[in-house]
Amino acid sequence: MIFRIEKFLLLAAIVTLSTALSSAVWAQRSHAPGKAAESKNMRLIGHHPMQGRSIYNGHVRKQGGRYIAYVGFHSGESVEGVPGSNGNAIVDVTDPRNPQFLAHITNDAANPGVGRGARSLQTCASEELPSGSPGVVYMHREVGNDVHEIWDVTDPANPVFLNNVGERVDGTHKNWWECSTGIAYLTNGLPGWNTRVMSIWDLTDPTDPDFIRDYIGLPGGQPGGAPAGRRMTSVHEPLYLEGKVYMAHGTRTDGILQILDDDVLRSNCVDPAPCATMPSDADLLAPVISRLDWPDFQGVHTAVPILGMQLPEFAGFGASTRDMLVAVNESTRNECAEDMHQMVYMVDITDAAHPIPVSTYFVPEGSGNFCSRGGRFGAHSTQWNIRETIYRGRIVWISYFNAGVRGVDIRDPYNPKEVAYYIPAVTGNTTERCVGGVCKVAIQTNNLDVDDRGFIYAFDRANTGMHILEPTGMAKKIANF
């Protein structure tokens, strides 16, 4: 009996030691770069796994006394066994420490047979639009590269499909719906065009879309145009602010920034009859205020203007107020297999006819051995809420794939400085990225948004979920809390 007890105690000791060693090994792994969370002047407030789906983009709005996150997914299925193809999620983030999943809209919920997920979306409330039914919140989403849809999300837990915007198209992606004017600038491929274009619709009444015109801004891209000699790029993301449309072309290569006069874009054509669907070169050039080309090896994924920045050091020159623009390239290949690091540019657009890059920001690879961590390393996008006042003109938040979220102090846009970062920890949902048959698990922070409380929302394309962050230390001091 004594022998059995001693044997039992010996076995227990071995199990305890084994468990301790395993825990030590796991702790060592989890704290290795690229596995555990890494941060500077930022902290994690909340997290939602989003059913293990791959996220493209997210948009957060205050709605009926609550804060609601609308999230767009890439193609695929969940990894938690939750049924339904990837489409969109609606999540209550009123308490950022405890996000509540409200609804999931599959990618083919309203249009059976569409292709991939529903990546890009935006919302407008009826009171924000020039007209509309009182008390209604609308969501626009692109679905499966095939169609643009309008949903009623007044009750975010019970979204209701309303209608399509036009016929089915091809190659939908990043769009902008300007609530103040009701005009939507929608990207898609169209029959006969030589590249992806921007279709402009009046969604003042979202239940009755009104087509305005198709537009690319690059002669040779239109039906019947001569694409020879034209840079082989296409519009990636348009954005409207104060009478101008900022068009970003390209992602990793052949980047072009165009600044357009919105009044001319929407109402004036050199030859009005065929202008809406078959514009001439003159029609395409008429709205263009300026065009700035990037090198062949860099694109312009996102272009976000920051107008009216106060720069006291220029006061003696009579030019203390400057209009700036953040232009972000996109990394698209794993483990730095690209011609050039994709980064962030600050562009002075005070003279909109003559924009000029004045500085750059990038994360040094050696600061974290990012090229060997797995997945993409490089810039992708910045926060989408262009009218928030907490960070505007002070900090831009940049998604940087396996380098997470980066906070950049732009109070001196000629000398941007990193002030904060947060790289989320991998989880059991985080998926691998492979190069040459070698696969590595890596965070892939894809897009960002901020709300008017100052919380930063990071969306991961490697199935890790949504991370809700807030600034601390110097970053919080710089922000306008």
Coordinates of C-alpha atoms in Angstrom, one line a residue:
M1 CA 0.0 0.0 0.0
I2 CA 2.8 2.3 0.9
F3 CA 4.6 1.4 -2.4
R4 CA 1.4 2.3 -4.4
I5 CA 1.1 5.7 -2.7
E6 CA 4.8 6.4 -3.3
K7 CA 4.3 5.4 -6.9
F8 CA 1.2 7.6 -7.3
L9 CA 3.1 10.6 -5.8
L10 CA 6.0 10.0 -8.2
L11 CA 3.6 9.9 -11.1
A12 CA 1.9 13.1 -9.9
A13 CA 5.2 14.8 -9.6
I14 CA 6.2 13.8 -13.1
V15 CA 2.8 15.0 -14.5
T16 CA 3.3 18.3 -12.6
L17 CA 6.8 18.7 -13.9
S18 CA 5.7 17.9 -17.4
T19 CA 2.8 20.4 -17.2
A20 CA 5.2 23.0 -15.9
L21 CA 7.7 22.4 -18.7
S22 CA 4.9 22.5 -21.3
S23 CA 3.6 25.7 -19.8
A24 CA 7.1 27.2 -19.9
V25 CA 7.5 26.1 -23.6
W26 CA 4.1 27.6 -24.4
A27 CA 5.0 30.8 -22.6
Q28 CA 8.2 31.0 -24.6
R29 CA 6.4 30.5 -27.8
S30 CA 3.6 32.9 -27.0
H31 CA 6.0 35.6 -26.2
A32 CA 8.0 35.1 -29.4
P33 CA 7.8 38.0 -31.9
G34 CA 4.7 37.6 -34.0
K35 CA 2.9 35.4 -31.5
A36 CA 2.1 37.4 -28.4
A37 CA 0.7 40.9 -28.4
E38 CA 3.3 43.7 -28.8
S39 CA 2.5 47.3 -28.0
K40 CA 3.7 50.9 -27.4
N41 CA 1.4 53.6 -26.2
M42 CA -1.7 51.5 -27.1
R43 CA -3.7 48.9 -25.2
L44 CA -6.3 46.3 -26.1
I45 CA -9.8 47.1 -24.7
G46 CA -11.9 44.4 -26.4
H47 CA -11.8 41.6 -28.9
H48 CA -14.4 39.6 -30.9
P49 CA -13.3 36.5 -32.9
M50 CA -16.0 37.3 -35.6
Q51 CA -16.7 33.6 -35.9
G52 CA -13.3 33.0 -37.3
R53 CA -14.0 34.8 -40.6
S54 CA -11.5 36.7 -42.7
I55 CA -12.3 40.4 -42.4
Y56 CA -11.6 43.0 -45.1
N57 CA -13.1 46.2 -43.7
G58 CA -15.2 47.7 -40.9
H59 CA -17.3 50.8 -40.3
V60 CA -18.4 52.0 -36.9
R61 CA -21.3 54.5 -36.3
K62 CA -23.3 55.8 -33.4
Q63 CA -26.8 54.7 -33.9
G64 CA -29.8 55.1 -31.6
G65 CA -27.7 55.7 -28.5
R66 CA -25.5 52.6 -29.3
Y67 CA -22.3 52.1 -31.2
I68 CA -22.6 49.6 -34.0
A69 CA -19.8 48.0 -36.1
Y70 CA -20.6 46.9 -39.6
V71 CA -18.0 44.5 -40.8
G72 CA -17.2 43.1 -44.3
F73 CA -15.7 39.7 -44.9
H74 CA -13.6 38.1 -47.6
S75 CA -14.8 35.0 -49.3
G76 CA -14.9 31.7 -47.5
E77 CA -16.6 30.0 -44.5
S78 CA -16.2 30.4 -40.8
V79 CA -13.7 28.2 -38.9
E80 CA -15.9 27.9 -35.8
G81 CA -18.4 25.7 -37.7
V82 CA -21.0 28.5 -37.8
P83 CA -23.1 28.0 -40.9
G84 CA -23.3 30.6 -43.7
S85 CA -20.9 31.9 -46.3
N86 CA -18.9 35.0 -45.4
G87 CA -20.8 38.2 -46.0
N88 CA -21.2 40.9 -43.3
A89 CA -21.5 41.0 -39.5
I90 CA -23.3 43.6 -37.4
V91 CA -21.8 43.9 -33.9
D92 CA -22.8 46.1 -30.9
V93 CA -19.7 47.7 -29.6
T94 CA -21.4 50.1 -27.2
D95 CA -19.4 48.4 -24.4
P96 CA -16.1 47.9 -26.2
R97 CA -15.0 45.4 -23.6
N98 CA -17.9 43.1 -24.4
P99 CA -18.8 43.3 -28.1
Q100 CA -22.2 41.6 -28.9
F101 CA -22.7 39.9 -32.2
L102 CA -26.1 40.9 -33.5
A103 CA -26.5 39.6 -37.1
H104 CA -24.7 37.9 -40.0
I105 CA -25.8 38.6 -43.5
T106 CA -24.5 35.9 -45.9
N107 CA -22.9 37.1 -49.1
D108 CA -25.8 35.7 -51.2
A109 CA -28.6 36.6 -48.8
A110 CA -30.4 38.8 -51.3
N111 CA -28.8 37.8 -54.6
P112 CA -28.3 34.0 -54.8
G113 CA -25.4 32.9 -56.9
V114 CA -23.1 35.9 -56.4
G115 CA -19.4 35.2 -56.0
R116 CA -17.0 36.0 -53.2
G117 CA -17.8 37.7 -49.8
A118 CA -19.0 41.2 -49.1
R119 CA -15.9 43.2 -48.3
S120 CA -16.8 46.9 -48.5
L121 CA -19.8 48.7 -46.9
Q122 CA -20.9 52.1 -45.6
T123 CA -24.0 53.4 -43.8
C124 CA -26.1 56.6 -43.9
A125 CA -28.9 57.7 -41.7
S126 CA -31.9 59.3 -43.3
E127 CA -31.4 62.5 -41.3
E128 CA -27.8 62.7 -42.8
L129 CA -29.1 62.5 -46.4
P130 CA -30.7 65.4 -48.3
S131 CA -34.0 63.4 -48.2
G132 CA -35.2 60.0 -47.0
S133 CA -37.6 58.2 -44.6
P134 CA -37.4 59.6 -41.1
G135 CA -35.5 57.5 -38.6
V136 CA -34.1 55.0 -41.0
V137 CA -30.4 53.8 -41.2
Y138 CA -29.3 52.4 -44.6
M139 CA -26.3 50.2 -45.4
H140 CA -24.7 50.0 -48.8
R141 CA -22.6 46.9 -49.5
E142 CA -20.8 45.4 -52.5
V143 CA -21.2 41.7 -52.8
G144 CA -19.2 38.9 -54.4
N145 CA -17.7 41.2 -57.1
D146 CA -21.1 41.1 -58.7
V147 CA -23.6 43.6 -57.3
H148 CA -24.3 46.6 -55.1
E149 CA -27.1 46.3 -52.5
I150 CA -29.0 48.6 -50.1
W151 CA -30.2 47.3 -46.8
D152 CA -32.3 48.8 -44.0
V153 CA -30.4 48.3 -40.8
T154 CA -32.5 50.6 -38.5
D155 CA -32.8 47.5 -36.3
P156 CA -29.2 46.3 -36.6
A157 CA -30.2 42.9 -35.2
N158 CA -32.7 42.4 -38.0
P159 CA -31.3 43.8 -41.3
V160 CA -33.8 44.0 -44.2
F161 CA -32.8 43.9 -47.9
L162 CA -34.3 46.8 -49.9
N163 CA -32.9 46.8 -53.5
N164 CA -30.0 46.5 -55.8
V165 CA -28.2 49.6 -57.2
G166 CA -28.4 49.0 -60.9
E167 CA -27.8 45.7 -62.7
R168 CA -25.2 43.1 -61.8
V169 CA -21.6 44.2 -62.6
D170 CA -18.2 42.8 -62.3
G171 CA -15.2 43.5 -60.0
T172 CA -16.9 45.5 -57.2
H173 CA -14.6 46.7 -54.5
K174 CA -13.9 49.9 -52.4
N175 CA -16.6 52.6 -52.5
W176 CA -17.6 55.9 -51.0
W177 CA -21.2 56.9 -50.1
E178 CA -21.2 60.6 -49.2
C179 CA -24.2 61.0 -46.8
S180 CA -24.2 64.8 -46.9
T181 CA -24.9 64.9 -50.7
G182 CA -26.4 61.4 -51.1
I183 CA -24.0 60.6 -53.9
A184 CA -22.3 57.2 -54.1
Y185 CA -19.0 56.6 -55.9
L186 CA -19.0 52.9 -56.6
T187 CA -16.1 51.0 -58.1
N188 CA -16.8 48.1 -60.5
G189 CA -15.9 46.5 -63.8
L190 CA -18.2 47.2 -66.7
P191 CA -18.6 45.5 -70.1
G192 CA -16.6 47.3 -72.8
W193 CA -14.4 49.3 -70.4
N194 CA -10.7 48.6 -70.4
T195 CA -10.3 48.8 -66.6
R196 CA -12.3 49.0 -63.4
V197 CA -14.2 52.3 -63.2
M198 CA -16.3 54.4 -60.8
S199 CA -20.0 54.4 -61.3
I200 CA -21.7 57.5 -59.8
W201 CA -25.2 57.1 -58.4
D202 CA -27.6 59.5 -56.6
L203 CA -28.7 57.6 -53.5
T204 CA -30.4 60.6 -51.9
D205 CA -33.4 58.2 -51.7
P206 CA -31.7 54.8 -51.3
T207 CA -34.9 53.0 -52.3
D208 CA -34.8 54.7 -55.7
P209 CA -31.2 54.9 -57.0
D210 CA -30.6 57.3 -59.8
F211 CA -27.7 56.7 -62.2
I212 CA -25.5 59.7 -63.1
R213 CA -22.4 58.5 -65.0
D214 CA -19.5 56.0 -65.3
Y215 CA -16.0 57.5 -65.0
I216 CA -12.4 56.5 -64.9
G217 CA -10.4 59.7 -65.3
L218 CA -7.7 58.0 -67.4
P219 CA -8.2 58.4 -71.2
G220 CA -8.1 55.0 -73.0
G221 CA -10.0 53.2 -70.3
Q222 CA -13.5 54.0 -71.7
P223 CA -15.3 51.9 -74.3
G224 CA -13.7 52.4 -77.7
G225 CA -10.7 54.1 -76.1
A226 CA -7.2 53.3 -77.0
P227 CA -5.5 51.8 -73.9
A228 CA -2.1 51.6 -75.6
G229 CA 0.4 53.7 -73.7
R230 CA -1.9 54.2 -70.8
R231 CA -0.7 53.1 -67.4
M232 CA -2.4 49.7 -66.8
T233 CA -4.1 50.6 -63.5
S234 CA -7.6 51.2 -62.3
V235 CA -9.5 53.1 -59.6
H236 CA -9.2 51.4 -56.2
E237 CA -10.9 53.8 -53.9
P238 CA -12.7 57.2 -54.3
L239 CA -13.4 59.6 -51.4
Y240 CA -15.3 62.8 -51.3
L241 CA -14.7 65.9 -49.2
E242 CA -15.8 69.5 -49.5
G243 CA -16.5 69.6 -53.2
K244 CA -13.6 67.4 -54.4
V245 CA -13.3 63.7 -55.1
Y246 CA -9.9 62.0 -54.4
M247 CA -9.3 59.0 -56.6
A248 CA -6.7 56.5 -55.7
H249 CA -5.6 54.2 -58.5
G250 CA -3.5 51.0 -58.2
T251 CA -2.4 49.2 -55.0
R252 CA 1.1 47.8 -55.2
T253 CA 2.0 49.1 -58.6
D254 CA 1.3 52.0 -61.0
G255 CA -0.1 54.3 -58.4
I256 CA -2.0 57.5 -59.4
L257 CA -3.7 60.1 -57.3
Q258 CA -6.3 62.3 -59.0
I259 CA -8.1 65.2 -57.5
L260 CA -11.4 65.9 -59.2
D261 CA -13.9 68.8 -59.2
D262 CA -17.1 67.1 -58.1
D263 CA -19.4 69.7 -59.7
V264 CA -17.8 69.1 -63.1
L265 CA -17.7 65.4 -62.5
R266 CA -21.4 65.1 -61.9
S267 CA -22.9 67.8 -64.1
N268 CA -20.7 68.9 -66.9
C269 CA -19.7 66.8 -70.0
V270 CA -18.1 68.1 -73.1
D271 CA -20.5 65.9 -75.1
P272 CA -23.5 65.2 -72.8
A273 CA -25.3 62.7 -75.0
P274 CA -22.9 59.7 -74.7
C275 CA -21.0 61.1 -71.7
A276 CA -22.6 58.9 -69.1
T277 CA -21.6 55.6 -70.5
M278 CA -19.3 56.2 -73.5
P279 CA -17.3 59.4 -72.6
S280 CA -14.7 60.9 -74.9
D281 CA -11.1 61.7 -73.7
A282 CA -12.2 65.3 -73.2
D283 CA -15.1 64.2 -71.0
L284 CA -12.7 62.1 -68.8
L285 CA -10.2 65.0 -68.5
A286 CA -12.7 67.8 -67.8
P287 CA -13.1 67.1 -64.0
V288 CA -9.4 66.5 -63.3
I289 CA -7.9 69.3 -61.2
S290 CA -4.6 67.4 -60.9
R291 CA -2.9 64.1 -61.4
L292 CA 0.2 62.8 -59.4
D293 CA 1.9 59.6 -60.6
W294 CA 3.8 57.2 -58.3
P295 CA 6.6 55.0 -59.4
D296 CA 5.8 51.8 -61.3
F297 CA 6.6 49.8 -58.1
Q298 CA 4.2 51.5 -55.8
G299 CA 0.4 52.0 -55.8
V300 CA -2.1 54.4 -54.2
H301 CA -4.5 52.2 -52.3
T302 CA -6.1 55.0 -50.2
A303 CA -6.0 58.8 -50.4
V304 CA -7.4 60.7 -47.4
P305 CA -7.3 64.5 -47.3
I306 CA -6.7 66.4 -44.1
L307 CA -7.7 70.0 -44.7
G308 CA -6.8 73.1 -42.8
M309 CA -3.8 71.9 -40.8
Q310 CA -2.2 74.7 -38.7
L311 CA 1.6 74.8 -39.0
P312 CA 2.8 77.8 -36.9
E313 CA 6.4 77.4 -38.1
F314 CA 5.2 78.7 -41.6
A315 CA 3.4 81.7 -40.2
G316 CA 6.2 84.0 -41.2
F317 CA 5.7 83.0 -44.8
G318 CA 2.0 83.8 -44.7
A319 CA 1.1 80.1 -45.2
S320 CA 0.5 78.7 -41.7
T321 CA -2.6 76.7 -42.9
R322 CA -1.9 73.8 -45.2
D323 CA -4.1 71.1 -46.8
M324 CA -2.5 67.7 -46.6
L325 CA -3.3 64.2 -47.9
V326 CA -2.3 60.8 -46.6
A327 CA -1.6 58.5 -49.5
V328 CA -1.1 54.8 -48.6
N329 CA 0.3 52.1 -50.8
E330 CA -0.7 48.4 -50.4
S331 CA 1.5 45.4 -49.8
T332 CA 0.1 42.4 -51.6
R333 CA 2.8 39.7 -51.4
N334 CA 3.9 37.6 -48.5
E335 CA 7.3 37.9 -46.8
C336 CA 8.4 41.0 -48.7
A337 CA 8.4 39.4 -52.1
E338 CA 7.8 42.8 -53.7
D339 CA 9.9 45.3 -55.7
M340 CA 9.6 47.9 -53.0
H341 CA 8.4 48.4 -49.4
Q342 CA 4.8 49.7 -49.6
M343 CA 4.6 52.8 -47.3
V344 CA 2.7 56.0 -46.5
Y345 CA 3.2 59.4 -48.1
M346 CA 2.2 62.8 -46.9
V347 CA 1.2 65.0 -49.8
D348 CA 0.8 68.8 -49.7
I349 CA -2.4 69.6 -51.6
T350 CA -2.8 73.2 -50.6
D351 CA -2.5 74.1 -54.3
A352 CA -4.8 71.3 -55.5
A353 CA -3.7 71.8 -59.0
H354 CA -0.1 71.0 -58.0
P355 CA 0.1 68.4 -55.3
I356 CA 3.6 67.5 -54.0
P357 CA 4.8 64.7 -51.7
V358 CA 6.7 66.1 -48.7
S359 CA 7.5 63.1 -46.5
T360 CA 7.1 59.4 -46.0
Y361 CA 6.5 57.0 -43.1
F362 CA 7.3 53.3 -43.0
V363 CA 8.0 50.6 -40.4
P364 CA 11.7 49.5 -40.6
E365 CA 11.8 45.7 -41.3
G366 CA 14.6 45.3 -38.8
S367 CA 12.6 46.6 -35.9
G368 CA 10.7 43.3 -35.7
N369 CA 12.1 41.0 -38.4
F370 CA 8.8 41.4 -40.1
C371 CA 9.9 39.9 -43.5
S372 CA 10.4 36.5 -41.9
R373 CA 7.3 36.5 -39.6
G374 CA 5.0 35.3 -42.4
G375 CA 2.2 37.0 -44.3
R376 CA 2.3 40.5 -45.7
F377 CA 4.4 43.3 -44.3
G378 CA 3.8 46.8 -45.5
A379 CA 1.1 49.5 -45.5
H380 CA -2.5 49.0 -46.5
S381 CA -4.9 51.7 -45.2
T382 CA -5.8 54.3 -42.6
Q383 CA -8.9 55.1 -40.6
W384 CA -12.0 55.7 -42.7
N385 CA -13.8 58.2 -40.4
I386 CA -12.5 61.4 -42.1
R387 CA -14.6 63.7 -40.0
E388 CA -13.7 62.6 -36.5
T389 CA -12.0 65.3 -34.5
I390 CA -10.0 63.4 -31.9
Y391 CA -7.1 62.3 -34.2
R392 CA -7.7 64.4 -37.3
G393 CA -4.5 66.4 -38.0
R394 CA -2.8 64.8 -35.0
I395 CA -2.5 61.0 -35.4
V396 CA -3.1 58.8 -38.4
W397 CA -3.6 55.1 -37.7
I398 CA -2.2 52.8 -40.3
S399 CA -2.9 49.2 -40.9
Y400 CA 0.4 47.4 -41.6
F401 CA -0.5 43.7 -41.9
N402 CA 1.9 41.6 -39.7
A403 CA 3.2 44.8 -38.1
G404 CA -0.4 45.5 -36.8
V405 CA -1.7 49.0 -36.2
R406 CA 0.7 51.9 -36.3
G407 CA 0.0 55.4 -34.8
V408 CA 1.8 58.2 -36.7
D409 CA 2.2 61.7 -35.3
I410 CA 1.5 64.0 -38.2
R411 CA 1.3 67.4 -36.4
D412 CA 4.4 68.2 -38.4
P413 CA 3.4 66.5 -41.7
Y414 CA 6.8 67.2 -43.1
N415 CA 8.3 65.0 -40.4
P416 CA 5.9 62.2 -39.4
K417 CA 6.9 60.1 -36.4
E418 CA 5.7 56.9 -35.1
V419 CA 4.2 57.4 -31.6
A420 CA 2.3 54.1 -31.0
Y421 CA 1.7 50.6 -32.3
Y422 CA -0.3 47.4 -31.4
I423 CA 0.3 44.0 -32.9
P424 CA -2.4 41.6 -31.8
A425 CA -1.6 38.1 -30.4
V426 CA -2.3 35.1 -32.7
T427 CA -5.1 32.9 -31.6
G428 CA -6.3 29.4 -32.5
N429 CA -8.2 30.9 -35.4
T430 CA -5.3 32.7 -36.9
T431 CA -4.5 31.1 -40.3
E432 CA -1.3 30.4 -42.1
R433 CA 0.3 32.2 -45.0
C434 CA 2.6 30.2 -47.2
V435 CA 5.6 30.9 -49.4
G436 CA 7.4 28.2 -51.3
G437 CA 5.6 25.5 -49.4
V438 CA 6.6 26.9 -46.0
C439 CA 3.6 28.1 -44.0
K440 CA 3.6 30.5 -41.0
V441 CA 0.9 31.8 -38.7
A442 CA 0.8 35.6 -38.8
I443 CA -1.4 38.5 -37.8
Q444 CA -2.7 40.4 -40.9
T445 CA -4.3 43.6 -39.7
N446 CA -6.1 44.7 -42.8
N447 CA -8.2 47.8 -42.2
L448 CA -9.0 50.3 -39.5
D449 CA -11.7 52.6 -38.3
V450 CA -12.1 55.0 -35.3
D451 CA -15.3 56.1 -33.5
D452 CA -16.1 59.5 -31.9
R453 CA -15.1 58.1 -28.5
G454 CA -11.5 57.6 -29.7
F455 CA -11.5 53.8 -29.9
I456 CA -9.6 52.3 -32.7
Y457 CA -11.0 49.2 -34.5
A458 CA -8.5 46.8 -36.2
F459 CA -9.8 44.1 -38.6
D460 CA -7.7 41.0 -39.3
R461 CA -7.8 39.2 -42.6
A462 CA -6.1 36.1 -41.1
N463 CA -9.3 35.1 -39.2
T464 CA -8.1 36.6 -35.8
G465 CA -11.2 38.9 -35.5
M466 CA -11.8 42.5 -34.5
H467 CA -9.5 44.2 -32.0
I468 CA -10.7 47.3 -30.1
L469 CA -7.9 49.5 -29.0
E470 CA -7.3 52.8 -27.2
P471 CA -4.2 55.1 -27.1
T472 CA -2.2 55.4 -23.9
G473 CA 0.8 57.5 -22.8
M474 CA 2.2 59.9 -25.4
A475 CA -0.4 58.9 -28.0
K476 CA -3.3 59.8 -25.7
K477 CA -1.6 63.1 -24.8
I478 CA -1.3 64.0 -28.5
A479 CA -4.9 63.2 -29.3
N480 CA -7.7 65.6 -28.6
F481 CA -9.4 63.8 -25.7

